[in-house]
């Protein structure tokens, strides 16, 4: 319970962006200080289209290797011109600081020869404080 | 004593006579911070056609078309394409194919066709043309059937 409280406090101090319609993901930059062994970021994927799309959120390290972060929710349907908050909790994995990319990906339209997958990635820097 | 007080009062009045009453003013500051933002909207996917020597399957070939996307940004971001990893090829095609994705932009910022990450520094709307070329070397050829590949267009 204490850990949750600290995490929540860290989250509040970290990022409090305002979601705006039509943006694919906001914020795209962030620096977070955490007193626990993980840091949390809240991002707002947006749907710039007028129709509903499927969105996935992934976390990668600097080399685009997947990071075992807790993403809530990691995949969802998003209504046209809408955005919604996604909570990402990234473990430090023993390090004192960690740089990650949080990426919002849209699922391509099917049945075309060359599909384009749109990916918006934000860069986030977590610092661990003892 | 009376004359002294009168003189003091007179001098005070004389000193205050030239003082004008001024309205109190204050400045109200407004601050705004715009962080980097980027929106990608896919306009259309692309089409690849095969070359006459059957060694190139590309959106650059005759009859092919580039995929199109719109990027709205404040600037301060980077646009790139990932190496192609997701492909579907006919079962008859068992030889290796080298896939090369590229992009070019027009509009707010013009970027000549490239495959490397490029900074988008100009705020505004740019139209991105995404091309994909598959090539086979040696005696290898593309075969009949359906090919499909996915290009990841990234803004970060």
Short mmCIF file of C-alpha atoms in Angstrom, two decimals:
data_model
loop_
_atom_site.label_atom_id
_atom_site.label_comp_id
_atom_site.label_asym_id
_atom_site.label_seq_id
_atom_site.Cartn_x
_atom_site.Cartn_y
_atom_site.Cartn_z
CA UNK A 1 0.00 0.00 0.00
CA UNK A 2 2.85 2.36 0.89
CA UNK A 3 4.52 1.51 -2.37
CA UNK A 4 1.39 2.35 -4.31
CA UNK A 5 1.16 5.67 -2.51
CA UNK A 6 4.76 6.54 -3.31
CA UNK A 7 4.26 5.51 -6.91
CA UNK A 8 1.15 7.63 -7.15
CA UNK A 9 2.98 10.59 -5.66
CA UNK A 10 5.80 10.12 -8.13
CA UNK A 11 3.31 9.90 -10.96
CA UNK A 12 1.62 13.10 -9.92
CA UNK A 13 4.91 14.90 -9.73
CA UNK A 14 6.07 13.50 -13.01
CA UNK A 15 3.77 14.23 -15.88
CA UNK A 16 0.40 15.79 -16.09
CA UNK A 17 -0.20 16.49 -19.78
CA UNK A 18 -3.42 17.75 -21.23
CA UNK A 19 -4.78 15.46 -23.89
CA UNK A 20 -5.74 17.16 -27.11
CA UNK A 21 -7.92 15.81 -29.83
CA UNK A 22 -6.12 14.73 -32.98
CA UNK A 23 -2.74 14.13 -31.43
CA UNK A 24 -1.34 10.69 -31.81
CA UNK A 25 0.44 10.71 -28.51
CA UNK A 26 1.21 13.31 -25.92
CA UNK A 27 3.56 14.01 -24.27
CA UNK A 28 6.50 12.97 -26.43
CA UNK A 29 9.20 13.95 -23.96
CA UNK A 30 9.43 13.52 -20.23
CA UNK A 31 11.74 13.18 -17.24
CA UNK A 32 10.52 11.33 -14.19
CA UNK A 33 11.93 11.04 -10.68
CA UNK A 34 10.90 8.02 -8.69
CA UNK A 35 11.59 6.77 -5.18
CA UNK A 36 10.74 3.19 -6.02
CA UNK A 37 12.22 0.54 -8.27
CA UNK A 38 9.98 1.65 -11.12
CA UNK A 39 8.78 4.88 -12.65
CA UNK A 40 5.44 5.68 -14.11
CA UNK A 41 4.43 7.71 -17.12
CA UNK A 42 0.97 8.55 -18.29
CA UNK A 43 0.59 9.09 -22.01
CA UNK A 44 -2.42 9.95 -24.10
CA UNK A 45 -2.62 8.18 -27.46
CA UNK A 46 -4.99 9.93 -29.81
CA UNK A 47 -6.92 8.93 -32.89
CA UNK A 48 -6.67 11.56 -35.63
CA UNK A 49 -9.12 9.69 -37.85
CA UNK A 50 -12.86 10.01 -37.87
CA UNK A 51 -13.37 6.29 -37.53
CA UNK A 52 -12.50 3.92 -34.74
CA UNK A 53 -9.02 2.37 -34.87
CA UNK A 54 -7.09 -0.22 -32.92
CA UNK A 55 -4.13 1.18 -31.02
CA UNK A 56 -1.27 -0.63 -29.30
CA UNK A 57 1.23 0.84 -26.87
CA UNK A 58 4.71 -0.65 -26.62
CA UNK A 59 7.81 0.22 -24.63
CA UNK A 60 11.29 -0.08 -26.10
CA UNK A 61 14.77 0.70 -24.89
CA UNK A 62 17.22 2.90 -26.77
CA UNK A 63 18.02 0.06 -29.17
CA UNK A 64 14.35 -0.63 -29.81
CA UNK A 65 14.46 -3.83 -27.82
CA UNK A 66 11.17 -4.47 -26.00
CA UNK A 67 11.06 -3.50 -22.32
CA UNK A 68 9.00 -5.52 -19.86
CA UNK A 69 6.89 -2.60 -18.71
CA UNK A 70 3.39 -2.73 -17.30
CA UNK A 71 1.07 -0.99 -19.75
CA UNK A 72 -2.54 -0.37 -18.82
CA UNK A 73 -4.19 -0.83 -21.26
CA UNK A 74 -1.70 -2.02 -23.87
CA UNK A 75 -4.18 -2.50 -26.72
CA UNK A 76 -7.58 -0.94 -27.20
CA UNK A 77 -10.05 0.45 -29.67
CA UNK A 78 -10.10 4.22 -29.81
CA UNK A 79 -13.02 6.21 -31.13
CA UNK A 80 -12.52 8.76 -33.89
CA UNK A 81 -10.94 12.06 -32.78
CA UNK A 82 -10.61 10.68 -29.25
CA UNK A 83 -7.74 10.10 -26.88
CA UNK A 84 -7.42 8.22 -23.66
CA UNK A 85 -4.86 7.87 -20.87
CA UNK A 86 -2.51 4.92 -20.75
CA UNK A 87 -0.42 4.23 -17.66
CA UNK A 88 3.05 2.82 -18.26
CA UNK A 89 5.12 1.57 -15.33
CA UNK A 90 8.74 0.95 -16.27
CA UNK A 91 11.05 -1.01 -13.95
CA UNK A 92 14.56 0.32 -13.39
CA UNK A 93 15.87 -3.26 -13.41
CA UNK A 94 18.57 -2.34 -10.89
CA UNK A 95 19.77 0.76 -12.71
CA UNK A 96 19.69 4.27 -11.30
CA UNK A 97 18.28 5.74 -14.45
CA UNK A 98 16.63 4.42 -17.57
CA UNK A 99 15.77 5.85 -20.97
CA UNK A 100 12.85 4.31 -22.77
CA UNK A 101 10.66 4.96 -25.76
CA UNK A 102 6.94 4.65 -25.32
CA UNK A 103 5.39 4.09 -28.71
CA UNK A 104 1.81 4.29 -29.87
CA UNK A 105 1.21 2.16 -32.93
CA UNK A 106 -1.79 2.06 -35.17
CA UNK A 107 -2.74 -1.18 -36.83
CA UNK A 108 -2.54 -0.85 -40.63
CA UNK A 109 -5.54 -1.13 -42.85
CA UNK A 110 -5.70 -4.69 -44.18
CA UNK A 111 -5.77 -6.01 -47.73
CA UNK A 112 -3.24 -3.70 -49.30
CA UNK A 113 0.06 -4.65 -50.86
CA UNK A 114 2.23 -2.17 -48.99
CA UNK A 115 0.89 -1.28 -45.59
CA UNK A 116 2.11 1.62 -43.51
CA UNK A 117 2.23 1.27 -39.76
CA UNK A 118 2.20 4.64 -38.05
CA UNK A 119 4.29 4.76 -34.91
CA UNK A 120 4.62 7.75 -32.60
CA UNK A 121 7.35 7.36 -30.02
CA UNK A 122 7.99 9.52 -26.99
CA UNK A 123 11.34 9.56 -25.21
CA UNK A 124 11.23 9.32 -21.42
CA UNK A 125 14.01 9.46 -18.88
CA UNK A 126 13.52 7.92 -15.45
CA UNK A 127 15.75 8.81 -12.48
CA UNK A 128 15.82 6.77 -9.32
CA UNK A 129 16.05 8.64 -6.03
CA UNK A 130 16.81 6.94 -2.73
CA UNK B 1 5.01 78.47 18.36
CA UNK B 2 1.84 79.12 16.37
CA UNK B 3 3.81 80.73 13.61
CA UNK B 4 6.19 77.75 13.55
CA UNK B 5 3.30 75.30 13.13
CA UNK B 6 1.77 77.44 10.43
CA UNK B 7 5.07 77.57 8.59
CA UNK B 8 5.45 73.76 8.80
CA UNK B 9 1.93 73.22 7.52
CA UNK B 10 2.49 75.64 4.69
CA UNK B 11 5.73 73.98 3.67
CA UNK B 12 4.07 70.53 3.74
CA UNK B 13 1.24 71.78 1.58
CA UNK B 14 3.71 73.33 -0.80
CA UNK B 15 5.63 70.06 -0.99
CA UNK B 16 2.50 67.99 -1.71
CA UNK B 17 1.02 70.40 -4.20
CA UNK B 18 3.05 69.05 -7.10
CA UNK B 19 2.38 65.37 -6.33
CA UNK B 20 -0.10 63.85 -8.80
CA UNK B 21 -2.29 60.90 -7.87
CA UNK B 22 -1.25 57.83 -9.89
CA UNK B 23 -3.30 54.67 -10.63
CA UNK B 24 -1.85 51.40 -9.39
CA UNK B 25 -0.71 49.09 -12.18
CA UNK B 26 0.47 45.54 -12.26
CA UNK B 27 1.59 43.10 -14.92
CA UNK B 28 -0.14 39.77 -15.42
CA UNK B 29 2.21 37.29 -17.00
CA UNK B 30 1.12 34.46 -19.25
CA UNK B 31 3.37 31.51 -19.87
CA UNK B 32 2.85 28.71 -22.35
CA UNK B 33 4.98 25.74 -23.18
CA UNK B 34 4.51 23.64 -26.27
CA UNK B 35 6.21 20.31 -26.16
CA UNK B 36 7.03 18.37 -29.29
CA UNK B 37 4.00 16.73 -30.82
CA UNK B 38 3.51 14.63 -33.89
CA UNK B 39 0.49 13.15 -35.59
CA UNK B 40 0.67 10.66 -38.43
CA UNK B 41 -2.40 10.10 -40.54
CA UNK B 42 -2.20 7.42 -43.18
CA UNK B 43 -3.81 8.64 -46.38
CA UNK B 44 -3.26 5.57 -48.53
CA UNK B 45 -1.20 2.43 -48.69
CA UNK B 46 1.16 1.70 -51.55
CA UNK B 47 1.27 -0.66 -54.47
CA UNK B 48 4.30 -2.49 -55.78
CA UNK B 49 4.73 -3.77 -59.30
CA UNK B 50 7.33 -6.10 -60.70
CA UNK B 51 10.01 -5.05 -63.15
CA UNK B 52 10.42 -6.63 -66.56
CA UNK B 53 13.43 -8.65 -65.40
CA UNK B 54 11.40 -9.93 -62.41
CA UNK B 55 14.13 -8.91 -59.96
CA UNK B 56 12.48 -5.79 -58.61
CA UNK B 57 9.14 -5.48 -56.87
CA UNK B 58 8.79 -1.82 -56.12
CA UNK B 59 6.40 1.06 -55.73
CA UNK B 60 8.80 2.97 -58.00
CA UNK B 61 8.16 0.63 -60.94
CA UNK B 62 5.68 1.49 -63.66
CA UNK B 63 2.15 1.09 -62.35
CA UNK B 64 3.27 1.19 -58.74
CA UNK B 65 2.38 3.87 -56.26
CA UNK B 66 3.86 5.16 -53.05
CA UNK B 67 1.99 5.05 -49.79
CA UNK B 68 0.95 8.43 -48.50
CA UNK B 69 0.78 9.83 -44.99
CA UNK B 70 0.30 13.23 -43.44
CA UNK B 71 2.48 14.38 -40.59
CA UNK B 72 1.46 17.29 -38.40
CA UNK B 73 4.16 18.43 -36.03
CA UNK B 74 5.43 21.31 -33.95
CA UNK B 75 8.94 20.46 -35.11
CA UNK B 76 11.69 19.08 -32.94
CA UNK B 77 10.94 15.51 -33.92
CA UNK B 78 12.50 12.91 -36.15
CA UNK B 79 10.94 10.95 -38.98
CA UNK B 80 12.19 7.51 -39.94
CA UNK B 81 11.22 4.19 -41.44
CA UNK B 82 12.05 0.83 -39.93
CA UNK B 83 13.62 -2.07 -41.80
CA UNK B 84 10.87 -4.27 -43.15
CA UNK B 85 10.34 -7.34 -41.02
CA UNK B 86 6.74 -8.28 -41.74
CA UNK B 87 6.21 -9.68 -45.21
CA UNK B 88 3.93 -12.15 -46.89
CA UNK B 89 5.21 -13.89 -49.99
CA UNK B 90 3.81 -16.66 -52.17
CA UNK B 91 4.82 -20.17 -51.21
CA UNK B 92 6.56 -20.52 -54.55
CA UNK B 93 9.00 -17.77 -53.64
CA UNK B 94 11.72 -19.44 -51.61
CA UNK B 95 14.60 -17.08 -52.38
CA UNK B 96 15.80 -14.14 -50.37
CA UNK B 97 14.49 -10.64 -50.97
CA UNK B 98 16.12 -7.42 -49.81
CA UNK B 99 13.48 -4.88 -48.81
CA UNK B 100 14.37 -1.20 -48.82
CA UNK B 101 11.85 1.30 -47.41
CA UNK B 102 12.32 4.99 -48.12
CA UNK B 103 10.37 8.18 -47.57
CA UNK B 104 10.23 11.72 -48.85
CA UNK B 105 8.26 14.73 -47.65
CA UNK B 106 6.72 17.81 -49.21
CA UNK B 107 4.75 20.63 -47.65
CA UNK B 108 5.94 22.37 -44.51
CA UNK B 109 9.31 20.69 -44.92
CA UNK B 110 10.79 19.08 -47.98
CA UNK B 111 12.94 16.02 -47.53
CA UNK B 112 14.46 14.28 -50.52
CA UNK B 113 13.87 10.55 -50.67
CA UNK B 114 15.89 8.85 -47.98
CA UNK B 115 15.98 5.76 -45.85
CA UNK B 116 17.67 7.34 -42.86
CA UNK B 117 16.12 9.18 -39.94
CA UNK B 118 15.67 12.88 -40.67
CA UNK B 119 14.78 15.73 -38.34
CA UNK B 120 11.51 17.55 -38.87
CA UNK B 121 12.38 21.04 -37.73
CA UNK B 122 9.69 23.06 -39.48
CA UNK B 123 6.30 23.16 -37.76
CA UNK B 124 3.31 22.44 -39.92
CA UNK B 125 1.86 19.75 -42.12
CA UNK B 126 4.02 17.65 -44.38
CA UNK B 127 2.93 14.95 -46.79
CA UNK B 128 5.06 11.85 -46.68
CA UNK B 129 5.49 9.53 -49.63
CA UNK B 130 6.55 6.08 -48.46
CA UNK B 131 8.15 3.78 -51.00
CA UNK B 132 9.20 0.19 -50.73
CA UNK B 133 11.45 -1.75 -53.06
CA UNK B 134 12.16 -5.46 -52.93
CA UNK B 135 15.08 -6.76 -54.93
CA UNK B 136 16.45 -10.17 -55.75
CA UNK B 137 19.99 -10.83 -56.83
CA UNK B 138 21.71 -13.35 -59.05
CA UNK B 139 19.36 -15.71 -60.77
CA UNK B 140 16.57 -15.28 -58.23
CA UNK B 141 13.24 -13.94 -59.48
CA UNK B 142 9.93 -12.87 -58.02
CA UNK B 143 7.20 -15.40 -58.68
CA UNK B 144 3.47 -15.20 -59.29
CA UNK B 145 1.31 -14.65 -56.24
CA UNK B 146 0.49 -12.09 -53.62
CA UNK B 147 3.18 -10.12 -51.86
CA UNK B 148 2.56 -7.92 -48.89
CA UNK B 149 4.89 -5.93 -46.68
CA UNK B 150 4.45 -3.52 -43.81
CA UNK B 151 6.54 -0.38 -43.46
CA UNK B 152 6.69 1.32 -40.09
CA UNK B 153 6.75 5.10 -40.36
CA UNK B 154 7.97 6.53 -37.08
CA UNK B 155 7.85 10.00 -35.65
CA UNK B 156 9.75 10.42 -32.40
#
